[in-house]
Amino acid sequence: MAIKQMDSANKPISSDGRTYHVETRPGEVANRIVTVGDPQRARIMAQQLDLLLFEHSSHRGFLTITGLYRGLPLSIVAIGMGLSMMDFFVRETRMVVQGPLTIVRFGSCGSICDAKTGDVIIADSAFGINRNYDYFDTHTGTPYRLSSLEASDSMLAEHLVQQMQEHRVGREVVRGAVGNADSFYGSQGRTGDDFYDDNDALIPAIQEKVPGAVALEMESHMLFHLARMSTGRLNARPPSIRAACALLVFADRSGNAFISPEMSTQMVVAATKAVFDALVNDSPTQDGLHPSIGSVWESKV
Ligand code: R1P
Ligand code: URA
């Protein structure tokens, strides 16, 4: 799609109502959203929607698919990887959807507990793991900074646990705190000789500071943080966004094992209905949601 003229530097929305990066506009995105990293995962999941209504790939690599599931509008948004992509997605989606947003991140992770490849992790909370750039000049402080915990929505997380168990996804469903690193390599304690990362002691340091830490990935803390901040002025009103996160263990960090492509696809297929059902059971009504008039689901619900 050709890039259109934006009407503001502060809040760039194009003349046809689309946000600058995600490129959706009102009526294209539902109040219930599953966000994933990998666009291929989004397409596999979309096959289990009851009806496909809308699909758009943005010039910045965001893929939005909207359809109906159990008679209700539901969107799947693939955002790529990392904190900034989550920030773009949450903020630009908030700009175009009226009413409450319920967002489930369905991603992959590396386990730093007993969970093995093929297990499922549900994040009760998440914390940030950020490279401390100053340390690499001055050698003062620590090379990586860990933030405090940000909670997921407990009811939505509970629905995810129940649905993963009911749909028999994975061998185990493990709950705990998830470390949201600002990189896949250095800030997740992956070692090698090409760069100076000073991260040999990072995973033990995480386990000591956050005893409930179970997994590492790259977006959940930003999602939970923005959900809690979705109040306008701090605490001015209840958050308008509720969020939770389910992760498939792709990497077993203590056993140094990685999931097979076949198993990862099988697990995505198996988990899709669990994720959709958790979203729909959590927020079953249409009250106060984005108006259906003018939306891609108008006349379908
Ligand atoms: C790294 O391989 C990516 O996988 C994880 C990380 O958070 C990061 O985005 O999640 P997704 O599989 O959802 O992308
Ligand atoms: N995603 C991550 O961020 N880390 C892993 O180890 C596996 C998936």
PDB file of C-alpha atoms and ligand atoms in Angstrom:
ATOM      1  CA  MET A   1       0.000   0.000   0.000  1.00  0.00           C
ATOM      2  CA  ALA A   2       1.349   3.461  -0.900  1.00  0.00           C
ATOM      3  CA  ILE A   3       2.185   5.531   2.174  1.00  0.00           C
ATOM      4  CA  LYS A   4      -0.463   8.218   2.676  1.00  0.00           C
ATOM      5  CA  GLN A   5      -0.090  11.751   4.059  1.00  0.00           C
ATOM      6  CA  MET A   6      -0.111  11.855   7.888  1.00  0.00           C
ATOM      7  CA  ASP A   7      -2.090  14.614   9.579  1.00  0.00           C
ATOM      8  CA  SER A   8      -0.003  15.064  12.759  1.00  0.00           C
ATOM      9  CA  ALA A   9       3.553  14.529  13.979  1.00  0.00           C
ATOM     10  CA  ASN A  10       2.361  13.739  17.509  1.00  0.00           C
ATOM     11  CA  LYS A  11      -0.239  11.179  16.456  1.00  0.00           C
ATOM     12  CA  PRO A  12       0.367  10.254  12.826  1.00  0.00           C
ATOM     13  CA  ILE A  13      -2.861   8.966  11.302  1.00  0.00           C
ATOM     14  CA  SER A  14      -3.283   8.956   7.534  1.00  0.00           C
ATOM     15  CA  SER A  15      -5.995  10.791   5.645  1.00  0.00           C
ATOM     16  CA  ASP A  16      -7.855   7.470   5.354  1.00  0.00           C
ATOM     17  CA  GLY A  17      -7.717   6.855   9.125  1.00  0.00           C
ATOM     18  CA  ARG A  18      -4.849   4.336   9.315  1.00  0.00           C
ATOM     19  CA  THR A  19      -2.122   4.402  11.951  1.00  0.00           C
ATOM     20  CA  TYR A  20       1.427   4.940  10.713  1.00  0.00           C
ATOM     21  CA  HIS A  21       3.000   1.519  11.423  1.00  0.00           C
ATOM     22  CA  VAL A  22       0.274  -1.080  12.078  1.00  0.00           C
ATOM     23  CA  GLU A  23      -1.885   0.560   9.363  1.00  0.00           C
ATOM     24  CA  THR A  24      -5.285  -0.380  10.700  1.00  0.00           C
ATOM     25  CA  ARG A  25      -8.273   1.918  11.087  1.00  0.00           C
ATOM     26  CA  PRO A  26     -11.463   1.873  13.179  1.00  0.00           C
ATOM     27  CA  GLY A  27     -13.680  -1.124  12.461  1.00  0.00           C
ATOM     28  CA  GLU A  28     -10.875  -3.427  11.289  1.00  0.00           C
ATOM     29  CA  VAL A  29      -9.643  -4.618  14.701  1.00  0.00           C
ATOM     30  CA  ALA A  30     -11.761  -6.384  17.339  1.00  0.00           C
ATOM     31  CA  ASN A  31     -11.777  -5.761  21.091  1.00  0.00           C
ATOM     32  CA  ARG A  32     -10.459  -9.310  21.648  1.00  0.00           C
ATOM     33  CA  ILE A  33      -6.975  -9.769  20.248  1.00  0.00           C
ATOM     34  CA  VAL A  34      -4.372 -12.515  20.108  1.00  0.00           C
ATOM     35  CA  THR A  35      -0.923 -11.110  19.398  1.00  0.00           C
ATOM     36  CA  VAL A  36       1.919 -13.321  18.178  1.00  0.00           C
ATOM     37  CA  GLY A  37       5.434 -12.661  16.947  1.00  0.00           C
ATOM     38  CA  ASP A  38       5.546 -14.840  13.854  1.00  0.00           C
ATOM     39  CA  PRO A  39       3.192 -14.027  10.919  1.00  0.00           C
ATOM     40  CA  GLN A  40       3.205 -17.697   9.948  1.00  0.00           C
ATOM     41  CA  ARG A  41       1.813 -18.524  13.413  1.00  0.00           C
ATOM     42  CA  ALA A  42      -0.928 -15.926  12.848  1.00  0.00           C
ATOM     43  CA  ARG A  43      -1.901 -17.560   9.560  1.00  0.00           C
ATOM     44  CA  ILE A  44      -1.989 -21.052  11.103  1.00  0.00           C
ATOM     45  CA  MET A  45      -4.204 -19.761  13.913  1.00  0.00           C
ATOM     46  CA  ALA A  46      -6.495 -17.894  11.511  1.00  0.00           C
ATOM     47  CA  GLN A  47      -7.443 -21.236   9.956  1.00  0.00           C
ATOM     48  CA  GLN A  48      -9.365 -22.002  13.150  1.00  0.00           C
ATOM     49  CA  LEU A  49     -11.498 -18.853  13.002  1.00  0.00           C
ATOM     50  CA  ASP A  50     -15.085 -19.622  11.947  1.00  0.00           C
ATOM     51  CA  LEU A  51     -15.134 -16.833   9.364  1.00  0.00           C
ATOM     52  CA  LEU A  52     -12.346 -14.645   7.934  1.00  0.00           C
ATOM     53  CA  LEU A  53     -13.363 -11.032   7.423  1.00  0.00           C
ATOM     54  CA  PHE A  54     -10.216  -8.921   7.046  1.00  0.00           C
ATOM     55  CA  GLU A  55      -6.475  -9.207   6.500  1.00  0.00           C
ATOM     56  CA  HIS A  56      -3.847  -6.474   6.156  1.00  0.00           C
ATOM     57  CA  SER A  57      -0.034  -6.574   6.061  1.00  0.00           C
ATOM     58  CA  SER A  58       1.527  -3.221   6.900  1.00  0.00           C
ATOM     59  CA  HIS A  59       4.626  -1.793   5.226  1.00  0.00           C
ATOM     60  CA  ARG A  60       6.371  -2.162   8.623  1.00  0.00           C
ATOM     61  CA  GLY A  61       5.643  -5.877   8.921  1.00  0.00           C
ATOM     62  CA  PHE A  62       2.523  -5.953  11.131  1.00  0.00           C
ATOM     63  CA  LEU A  63      -0.085  -8.475   9.970  1.00  0.00           C
ATOM     64  CA  THR A  64      -3.678  -8.027  11.199  1.00  0.00           C
ATOM     65  CA  ILE A  65      -6.332 -10.687  10.605  1.00  0.00           C
ATOM     66  CA  THR A  66      -9.906 -10.249  11.870  1.00  0.00           C
ATOM     67  CA  GLY A  67     -12.649 -12.838  11.822  1.00  0.00           C
ATOM     68  CA  LEU A  68     -15.408 -14.396  13.872  1.00  0.00           C
ATOM     69  CA  TYR A  69     -14.949 -17.054  16.517  1.00  0.00           C
ATOM     70  CA  ARG A  70     -18.012 -18.519  18.241  1.00  0.00           C
ATOM     71  CA  GLY A  71     -20.007 -15.654  16.755  1.00  0.00           C
ATOM     72  CA  LEU A  72     -17.748 -12.908  18.141  1.00  0.00           C
ATOM     73  CA  PRO A  73     -15.197 -10.663  16.407  1.00  0.00           C
ATOM     74  CA  LEU A  74     -11.599 -11.629  17.184  1.00  0.00           C
ATOM     75  CA  SER A  75      -8.344 -10.284  15.736  1.00  0.00           C
ATOM     76  CA  ILE A  76      -4.934 -11.899  15.414  1.00  0.00           C
ATOM     77  CA  VAL A  77      -2.029  -9.465  15.085  1.00  0.00           C
ATOM     78  CA  ALA A  78       1.516 -10.581  14.254  1.00  0.00           C
ATOM     79  CA  ILE A  79       3.965  -7.930  15.405  1.00  0.00           C
ATOM     80  CA  GLY A  80       7.469  -9.331  14.837  1.00  0.00           C
ATOM     81  CA  MET A  81       9.892  -9.284  17.748  1.00  0.00           C
ATOM     82  CA  GLY A  82      10.830  -7.092  20.660  1.00  0.00           C
ATOM     83  CA  LEU A  83       9.616  -4.404  23.030  1.00  0.00           C
ATOM     84  CA  SER A  84       9.271  -1.624  20.480  1.00  0.00           C
ATOM     85  CA  MET A  85       7.056  -3.710  18.234  1.00  0.00           C
ATOM     86  CA  MET A  86       4.786  -4.466  21.201  1.00  0.00           C
ATOM     87  CA  ASP A  87       4.697  -0.754  22.011  1.00  0.00           C
ATOM     88  CA  PHE A  88       3.740   0.168  18.427  1.00  0.00           C
ATOM     89  CA  PHE A  89       1.037  -2.501  18.358  1.00  0.00           C
ATOM     90  CA  VAL A  90      -0.577  -1.696  21.713  1.00  0.00           C
ATOM     91  CA  ARG A  91      -0.573   2.086  21.263  1.00  0.00           C
ATOM     92  CA  GLU A  92      -1.712   2.150  17.628  1.00  0.00           C
ATOM     93  CA  THR A  93      -4.385  -0.476  18.278  1.00  0.00           C
ATOM     94  CA  ARG A  94      -5.671   1.556  21.229  1.00  0.00           C
ATOM     95  CA  MET A  95      -6.022   4.512  18.798  1.00  0.00           C
ATOM     96  CA  VAL A  96      -8.410   2.636  16.498  1.00  0.00           C
ATOM     97  CA  VAL A  97     -10.510   0.426  18.804  1.00  0.00           C
ATOM     98  CA  GLN A  98     -13.203   1.867  21.079  1.00  0.00           C
ATOM     99  CA  GLY A  99     -14.061   0.209  24.407  1.00  0.00           C
ATOM    100  CA  PRO A 100     -12.142  -2.345  26.456  1.00  0.00           C
ATOM    101  CA  LEU A 101      -9.299  -4.284  24.854  1.00  0.00           C
ATOM    102  CA  THR A 102      -8.465  -7.816  25.956  1.00  0.00           C
ATOM    103  CA  ILE A 103      -5.105  -8.931  24.635  1.00  0.00           C
ATOM    104  CA  VAL A 104      -3.478 -12.357  24.878  1.00  0.00           C
ATOM    105  CA  ARG A 105       0.109 -12.700  23.776  1.00  0.00           C
ATOM    106  CA  PHE A 106       0.700 -16.213  22.414  1.00  0.00           C
ATOM    107  CA  GLY A 107       4.424 -16.583  21.928  1.00  0.00           C
ATOM    108  CA  SER A 108       7.483 -18.760  22.324  1.00  0.00           C
ATOM    109  CA  CYS A 109      10.115 -18.667  25.050  1.00  0.00           C
ATOM    110  CA  GLY A 110      13.217 -20.233  26.527  1.00  0.00           C
ATOM    111  CA  SER A 111      12.637 -22.123  29.772  1.00  0.00           C
ATOM    112  CA  ILE A 112      14.884 -21.437  32.768  1.00  0.00           C
ATOM    113  CA  CYS A 113      12.964 -23.817  35.063  1.00  0.00           C
ATOM    114  CA  ASP A 114      12.181 -27.540  34.811  1.00  0.00           C
ATOM    115  CA  ALA A 115       9.819 -26.971  31.857  1.00  0.00           C
ATOM    116  CA  LYS A 116      10.959 -28.741  28.693  1.00  0.00           C
ATOM    117  CA  THR A 117      10.329 -28.113  24.996  1.00  0.00           C
ATOM    118  CA  GLY A 118       6.666 -28.782  24.332  1.00  0.00           C
ATOM    119  CA  ASP A 119       5.518 -27.499  27.718  1.00  0.00           C
ATOM    120  CA  VAL A 120       3.335 -24.412  28.126  1.00  0.00           C
ATOM    121  CA  ILE A 121       4.102 -21.414  30.331  1.00  0.00           C
ATOM    122  CA  ILE A 122       1.439 -18.989  31.552  1.00  0.00           C
ATOM    123  CA  ALA A 123       2.883 -15.696  32.776  1.00  0.00           C
ATOM    124  CA  ASP A 124       1.494 -14.573  36.127  1.00  0.00           C
ATOM    125  CA  SER A 125       3.825 -11.605  35.832  1.00  0.00           C
ATOM    126  CA  ALA A 126       6.719 -10.305  33.780  1.00  0.00           C
ATOM    127  CA  PHE A 127       9.880  -8.286  34.425  1.00  0.00           C
ATOM    128  CA  GLY A 128      12.251  -6.410  32.165  1.00  0.00           C
ATOM    129  CA  ILE A 129      15.868  -7.465  31.537  1.00  0.00           C
ATOM    130  CA  ASN A 130      17.789  -4.573  30.019  1.00  0.00           C
ATOM    131  CA  ARG A 131      21.404  -4.266  28.991  1.00  0.00           C
ATOM    132  CA  ASN A 132      23.094  -1.555  31.059  1.00  0.00           C
ATOM    133  CA  TYR A 133      25.126   0.183  28.355  1.00  0.00           C
ATOM    134  CA  ASP A 134      27.003   2.366  30.854  1.00  0.00           C
ATOM    135  CA  TYR A 135      28.429  -0.733  32.540  1.00  0.00           C
ATOM    136  CA  PHE A 136      30.276  -1.584  29.311  1.00  0.00           C
ATOM    137  CA  ASP A 137      32.190   1.737  29.591  1.00  0.00           C
ATOM    138  CA  THR A 138      32.643   2.204  33.300  1.00  0.00           C
ATOM    139  CA  HIS A 139      32.322  -1.311  34.762  1.00  0.00           C
ATOM    140  CA  THR A 140      30.208   0.092  37.544  1.00  0.00           C
ATOM    141  CA  GLY A 141      26.841  -1.370  38.475  1.00  0.00           C
ATOM    142  CA  THR A 142      25.681  -4.588  36.816  1.00  0.00           C
ATOM    143  CA  PRO A 143      25.773  -5.443  33.094  1.00  0.00           C
ATOM    144  CA  TYR A 144      22.020  -6.183  33.045  1.00  0.00           C
ATOM    145  CA  ARG A 145      19.221  -4.482  34.969  1.00  0.00           C
ATOM    146  CA  LEU A 146      16.154  -6.350  36.147  1.00  0.00           C
ATOM    147  CA  SER A 147      12.932  -4.405  36.681  1.00  0.00           C
ATOM    148  CA  SER A 148      10.277  -5.129  39.269  1.00  0.00           C
ATOM    149  CA  LEU A 149       7.367  -7.429  38.389  1.00  0.00           C
ATOM    150  CA  GLU A 150       4.354  -6.303  36.357  1.00  0.00           C
ATOM    151  CA  ALA A 151       1.270  -8.540  36.846  1.00  0.00           C
ATOM    152  CA  SER A 152      -0.831 -10.086  34.100  1.00  0.00           C
ATOM    153  CA  ASP A 153      -4.623  -9.996  34.401  1.00  0.00           C
ATOM    154  CA  SER A 154      -5.236 -12.815  36.864  1.00  0.00           C
ATOM    155  CA  MET A 155      -8.661 -13.811  35.538  1.00  0.00           C
ATOM    156  CA  LEU A 156      -7.488 -13.933  31.937  1.00  0.00           C
ATOM    157  CA  ALA A 157      -4.393 -15.906  32.968  1.00  0.00           C
ATOM    158  CA  GLU A 158      -6.625 -18.354  34.828  1.00  0.00           C
ATOM    159  CA  HIS A 159      -8.777 -18.824  31.715  1.00  0.00           C
ATOM    160  CA  LEU A 160      -5.610 -19.569  29.727  1.00  0.00           C
ATOM    161  CA  VAL A 161      -4.488 -22.204  32.232  1.00  0.00           C
ATOM    162  CA  GLN A 162      -7.925 -23.865  32.239  1.00  0.00           C
ATOM    163  CA  GLN A 163      -8.197 -23.886  28.460  1.00  0.00           C
ATOM    164  CA  MET A 164      -4.659 -25.196  27.921  1.00  0.00           C
ATOM    165  CA  GLN A 165      -5.491 -28.052  30.306  1.00  0.00           C
ATOM    166  CA  GLU A 166      -8.932 -28.715  28.803  1.00  0.00           C
ATOM    167  CA  HIS A 167      -7.524 -28.781  25.269  1.00  0.00           C
ATOM    168  CA  ARG A 168      -4.585 -30.911  26.523  1.00  0.00           C
ATOM    169  CA  VAL A 169      -1.932 -28.611  25.077  1.00  0.00           C
ATOM    170  CA  GLY A 170       1.645 -29.609  25.963  1.00  0.00           C
ATOM    171  CA  ARG A 171       2.813 -31.997  28.628  1.00  0.00           C
ATOM    172  CA  GLU A 172       2.767 -29.512  31.513  1.00  0.00           C
ATOM    173  CA  VAL A 173       1.279 -26.097  32.089  1.00  0.00           C
ATOM    174  CA  VAL A 174       3.686 -24.114  34.263  1.00  0.00           C
ATOM    175  CA  ARG A 175       2.920 -20.716  35.830  1.00  0.00           C
ATOM    176  CA  GLY A 176       5.396 -18.098  36.924  1.00  0.00           C
ATOM    177  CA  ALA A 177       7.250 -14.884  36.168  1.00  0.00           C
ATOM    178  CA  VAL A 178       8.567 -14.292  32.654  1.00  0.00           C
ATOM    179  CA  GLY A 179      11.717 -12.279  31.928  1.00  0.00           C
ATOM    180  CA  ASN A 180      11.241  -9.898  29.010  1.00  0.00           C
ATOM    181  CA  ALA A 181      14.736  -9.345  27.641  1.00  0.00           C
ATOM    182  CA  ASP A 182      15.698  -6.513  25.298  1.00  0.00           C
ATOM    183  CA  SER A 183      17.564  -9.007  23.097  1.00  0.00           C
ATOM    184  CA  PHE A 184      17.556 -12.719  22.268  1.00  0.00           C
ATOM    185  CA  TYR A 185      21.296 -13.164  22.789  1.00  0.00           C
ATOM    186  CA  GLY A 186      23.180 -10.989  25.299  1.00  0.00           C
ATOM    187  CA  SER A 187      20.228 -10.159  27.543  1.00  0.00           C
ATOM    188  CA  GLN A 188      19.053 -13.790  27.670  1.00  0.00           C
ATOM    189  CA  GLY A 189      22.461 -15.071  28.779  1.00  0.00           C
ATOM    190  CA  ARG A 190      23.428 -16.686  25.458  1.00  0.00           C
ATOM    191  CA  THR A 191      27.206 -16.835  25.341  1.00  0.00           C
ATOM    192  CA  GLY A 192      29.788 -16.762  22.533  1.00  0.00           C
ATOM    193  CA  ASP A 193      33.118 -15.232  21.528  1.00  0.00           C
ATOM    194  CA  ASP A 194      31.997 -12.681  18.927  1.00  0.00           C
ATOM    195  CA  PHE A 195      30.905  -9.985  21.403  1.00  0.00           C
ATOM    196  CA  TYR A 196      31.765  -8.948  24.928  1.00  0.00           C
ATOM    197  CA  ASP A 197      28.478  -9.444  26.821  1.00  0.00           C
ATOM    198  CA  ASP A 198      29.581 -10.271  30.373  1.00  0.00           C
ATOM    199  CA  ASN A 199      26.492 -12.455  30.758  1.00  0.00           C
ATOM    200  CA  ASP A 200      27.819 -15.794  32.121  1.00  0.00           C
ATOM    201  CA  ALA A 201      26.196 -15.057  35.476  1.00  0.00           C
ATOM    202  CA  LEU A 202      22.976 -13.540  34.137  1.00  0.00           C
ATOM    203  CA  ILE A 203      20.603 -16.526  34.422  1.00  0.00           C
ATOM    204  CA  PRO A 204      21.756 -17.409  37.987  1.00  0.00           C
ATOM    205  CA  ALA A 205      21.373 -13.713  38.895  1.00  0.00           C
ATOM    206  CA  ILE A 206      17.815 -13.716  37.511  1.00  0.00           C
ATOM    207  CA  GLN A 207      16.982 -16.896  39.439  1.00  0.00           C
ATOM    208  CA  GLU A 208      18.344 -15.375  42.630  1.00  0.00           C
ATOM    209  CA  LYS A 209      16.553 -12.032  42.311  1.00  0.00           C
ATOM    210  CA  VAL A 210      13.264 -13.466  40.934  1.00  0.00           C
ATOM    211  CA  PRO A 211      12.771 -16.914  42.523  1.00  0.00           C
ATOM    212  CA  GLY A 212       9.547 -17.505  40.513  1.00  0.00           C
ATOM    213  CA  ALA A 213      11.218 -16.823  37.135  1.00  0.00           C
ATOM    214  CA  VAL A 214      10.368 -19.593  34.681  1.00  0.00           C
ATOM    215  CA  ALA A 215      11.109 -18.330  31.167  1.00  0.00           C
ATOM    216  CA  LEU A 216      12.728 -15.676  28.974  1.00  0.00           C
ATOM    217  CA  GLU A 217      11.190 -13.948  25.958  1.00  0.00           C
ATOM    218  CA  MET A 218      10.971 -10.441  24.502  1.00  0.00           C
ATOM    219  CA  GLU A 219       7.569  -8.686  24.747  1.00  0.00           C
ATOM    220  CA  SER A 220       5.421  -9.600  27.765  1.00  0.00           C
ATOM    221  CA  HIS A 221       6.625  -6.978  30.261  1.00  0.00           C
ATOM    222  CA  MET A 222       5.920  -4.169  27.787  1.00  0.00           C
ATOM    223  CA  LEU A 223       2.428  -5.580  27.181  1.00  0.00           C
ATOM    224  CA  PHE A 224       1.591  -5.866  30.890  1.00  0.00           C
ATOM    225  CA  HIS A 225       3.120  -2.475  31.634  1.00  0.00           C
ATOM    226  CA  LEU A 226       1.144  -0.690  28.911  1.00  0.00           C
ATOM    227  CA  ALA A 227      -2.032  -2.486  30.000  1.00  0.00           C
ATOM    228  CA  ARG A 228      -1.596  -1.136  33.538  1.00  0.00           C
ATOM    229  CA  MET A 229      -0.782   2.335  32.192  1.00  0.00           C
ATOM    230  CA  SER A 230      -3.862   2.401  29.940  1.00  0.00           C
ATOM    231  CA  THR A 231      -5.646   4.777  32.287  1.00  0.00           C
ATOM    232  CA  GLY A 232      -5.015   8.165  30.747  1.00  0.00           C
ATOM    233  CA  ARG A 233      -3.418   9.965  33.706  1.00  0.00           C
ATOM    234  CA  LEU A 234      -1.912   7.521  36.183  1.00  0.00           C
ATOM    235  CA  ASN A 235      -4.734   5.757  38.049  1.00  0.00           C
ATOM    236  CA  ALA A 236      -7.254   8.312  36.698  1.00  0.00           C
ATOM    237  CA  ARG A 237      -9.619   5.511  35.721  1.00  0.00           C
ATOM    238  CA  PRO A 238      -9.464   1.702  35.541  1.00  0.00           C
ATOM    239  CA  PRO A 239      -7.138   0.383  32.821  1.00  0.00           C
ATOM    240  CA  SER A 240      -8.879   0.018  29.467  1.00  0.00           C
ATOM    241  CA  ILE A 241      -6.625  -2.891  28.491  1.00  0.00           C
ATOM    242  CA  ARG A 242      -6.380  -6.294  30.164  1.00  0.00           C
ATOM    243  CA  ALA A 243      -3.568  -8.603  29.123  1.00  0.00           C
ATOM    244  CA  ALA A 244      -2.172 -12.072  29.699  1.00  0.00           C
ATOM    245  CA  CYS A 245       0.419 -14.270  28.047  1.00  0.00           C
ATOM    246  CA  ALA A 246       0.781 -17.944  27.102  1.00  0.00           C
ATOM    247  CA  LEU A 247       4.136 -19.209  25.837  1.00  0.00           C
ATOM    248  CA  LEU A 248       5.285 -22.431  24.221  1.00  0.00           C
ATOM    249  CA  VAL A 249       8.701 -23.588  25.361  1.00  0.00           C
ATOM    250  CA  PHE A 250      10.838 -23.574  22.205  1.00  0.00           C
ATOM    251  CA  ALA A 251      14.217 -23.555  23.992  1.00  0.00           C
ATOM    252  CA  ASP A 252      15.173 -25.548  27.081  1.00  0.00           C
ATOM    253  CA  ARG A 253      18.068 -23.488  28.362  1.00  0.00           C
ATOM    254  CA  SER A 254      19.316 -25.902  31.027  1.00  0.00           C
ATOM    255  CA  GLY A 255      19.082 -28.962  28.725  1.00  0.00           C
ATOM    256  CA  ASN A 256      20.350 -26.937  25.694  1.00  0.00           C
ATOM    257  CA  ALA A 257      17.543 -28.376  23.534  1.00  0.00           C
ATOM    258  CA  PHE A 258      15.415 -26.669  20.856  1.00  0.00           C
ATOM    259  CA  ILE A 259      11.929 -27.699  19.714  1.00  0.00           C
ATOM    260  CA  SER A 260      11.538 -29.380  16.286  1.00  0.00           C
ATOM    261  CA  PRO A 261       9.664 -27.483  13.538  1.00  0.00           C
ATOM    262  CA  GLU A 262       7.058 -30.280  13.441  1.00  0.00           C
ATOM    263  CA  MET A 263       6.407 -30.091  17.170  1.00  0.00           C
ATOM    264  CA  SER A 264       6.177 -26.299  17.198  1.00  0.00           C
ATOM    265  CA  THR A 265       3.555 -26.330  14.420  1.00  0.00           C
ATOM    266  CA  GLN A 266       1.602 -29.124  16.131  1.00  0.00           C
ATOM    267  CA  MET A 267       1.579 -27.154  19.370  1.00  0.00           C
ATOM    268  CA  VAL A 268       0.409 -23.951  17.709  1.00  0.00           C
ATOM    269  CA  VAL A 269      -2.445 -25.870  16.064  1.00  0.00           C
ATOM    270  CA  ALA A 270      -3.327 -27.558  19.368  1.00  0.00           C
ATOM    271  CA  ALA A 271      -3.166 -24.352  21.402  1.00  0.00           C
ATOM    272  CA  THR A 272      -5.147 -22.102  19.048  1.00  0.00           C
ATOM    273  CA  LYS A 273      -8.642 -23.029  20.291  1.00  0.00           C
ATOM    274  CA  ALA A 274      -7.417 -22.859  23.893  1.00  0.00           C
ATOM    275  CA  VAL A 275      -6.263 -19.274  23.341  1.00  0.00           C
ATOM    276  CA  PHE A 276      -9.427 -18.284  21.439  1.00  0.00           C
ATOM    277  CA  ASP A 277     -11.711 -19.924  24.046  1.00  0.00           C
ATOM    278  CA  ALA A 278      -9.861 -18.222  26.896  1.00  0.00           C
ATOM    279  CA  LEU A 279     -10.463 -14.826  25.240  1.00  0.00           C
ATOM    280  CA  VAL A 280     -14.124 -15.466  24.459  1.00  0.00           C
ATOM    281  CA  ASN A 281     -14.945 -17.049  27.857  1.00  0.00           C
ATOM    282  CA  ASP A 282     -13.189 -14.205  29.645  1.00  0.00           C
ATOM    283  CA  SER A 283     -15.228 -11.451  27.964  1.00  0.00           C
ATOM    284  CA  PRO A 284     -18.362 -13.075  26.557  1.00  0.00           C
ATOM    285  CA  THR A 285     -20.585 -10.017  25.964  1.00  0.00           C
ATOM    286  CA  GLN A 286     -20.644  -7.332  23.304  1.00  0.00           C
ATOM    287  CA  ASP A 287     -21.584  -4.510  25.727  1.00  0.00           C
ATOM    288  CA  GLY A 288     -19.486  -1.352  25.404  1.00  0.00           C
ATOM    289  CA  LEU A 289     -17.365  -2.779  22.602  1.00  0.00           C
ATOM    290  CA  HIS A 290     -16.371  -1.108  19.337  1.00  0.00           C
ATOM    291  CA  PRO A 291     -19.513  -0.283  17.322  1.00  0.00           C
ATOM    292  CA  SER A 292     -20.318  -2.866  14.722  1.00  0.00           C
ATOM    293  CA  ILE A 293     -21.718  -0.214  12.321  1.00  0.00           C
ATOM    294  CA  GLY A 294     -19.033   0.444   9.716  1.00  0.00           C
ATOM    295  CA  SER A 295     -16.840  -2.444  10.956  1.00  0.00           C
ATOM    296  CA  VAL A 296     -15.707  -5.471   8.987  1.00  0.00           C
ATOM    297  CA  TRP A 297     -17.983  -7.603  11.206  1.00  0.00           C
ATOM    298  CA  GLU A 298     -21.110  -5.452  10.599  1.00  0.00           C
ATOM    299  CA  SER A 299     -24.005  -7.686   9.525  1.00  0.00           C
ATOM    300  CA  LYS A 300     -22.050 -10.821  10.567  1.00  0.00           C
ATOM    301  CA  VAL A 301     -22.697 -10.703  14.336  1.00  0.00           C
TER     302      VAL A 301
HETATM  303  C1  R1P B   1      12.605 -14.703  19.481  1.00  0.00           C
HETATM  304  O1  R1P B   1      12.863 -15.869  18.785  1.00  0.00           O
HETATM  305  C2  R1P B   1      11.142 -14.332  19.463  1.00  0.00           C
HETATM  306  O2  R1P B   1      10.361 -15.427  19.957  1.00  0.00           O
HETATM  307  C3  R1P B   1       9.597 -15.058  21.098  1.00  0.00           C
HETATM  308  C4  R1P B   1      10.360 -13.851  21.632  1.00  0.00           C
HETATM  309  O3  R1P B   1       9.580 -13.105  22.515  1.00  0.00           O
HETATM  310  C5  R1P B   1      10.822 -13.157  20.390  1.00  0.00           C
HETATM  311  O4  R1P B   1       9.840 -12.345  19.824  1.00  0.00           O
HETATM  312  O5  R1P B   1       8.249 -14.808  20.893  1.00  0.00           O
HETATM  313  P1  R1P B   1       7.441 -14.983  19.517  1.00  0.00           P
HETATM  314  O6  R1P B   1       7.590 -16.437  19.157  1.00  0.00           O
HETATM  315  O7  R1P B   1       6.035 -14.621  19.802  1.00  0.00           O
HETATM  316  O8  R1P B   1       8.061 -14.059  18.511  1.00  0.00           O
HETATM  317  N1  URA B   2      12.136 -16.799  22.341  1.00  0.00           N
HETATM  318  C1  URA B   2      13.039 -16.166  23.122  1.00  0.00           C
HETATM  319  O1  URA B   2      12.997 -14.937  23.276  1.00  0.00           O
HETATM  320  N2  URA B   2      13.983 -16.900  23.722  1.00  0.00           N
HETATM  321  C2  URA B   2      14.088 -18.223  23.563  1.00  0.00           C
HETATM  322  O2  URA B   2      14.990 -18.833  24.115  1.00  0.00           O
HETATM  323  C3  URA B   2      13.150 -18.874  22.734  1.00  0.00           C
HETATM  324  C4  URA B   2      12.166 -18.125  22.129  1.00  0.00           C
END
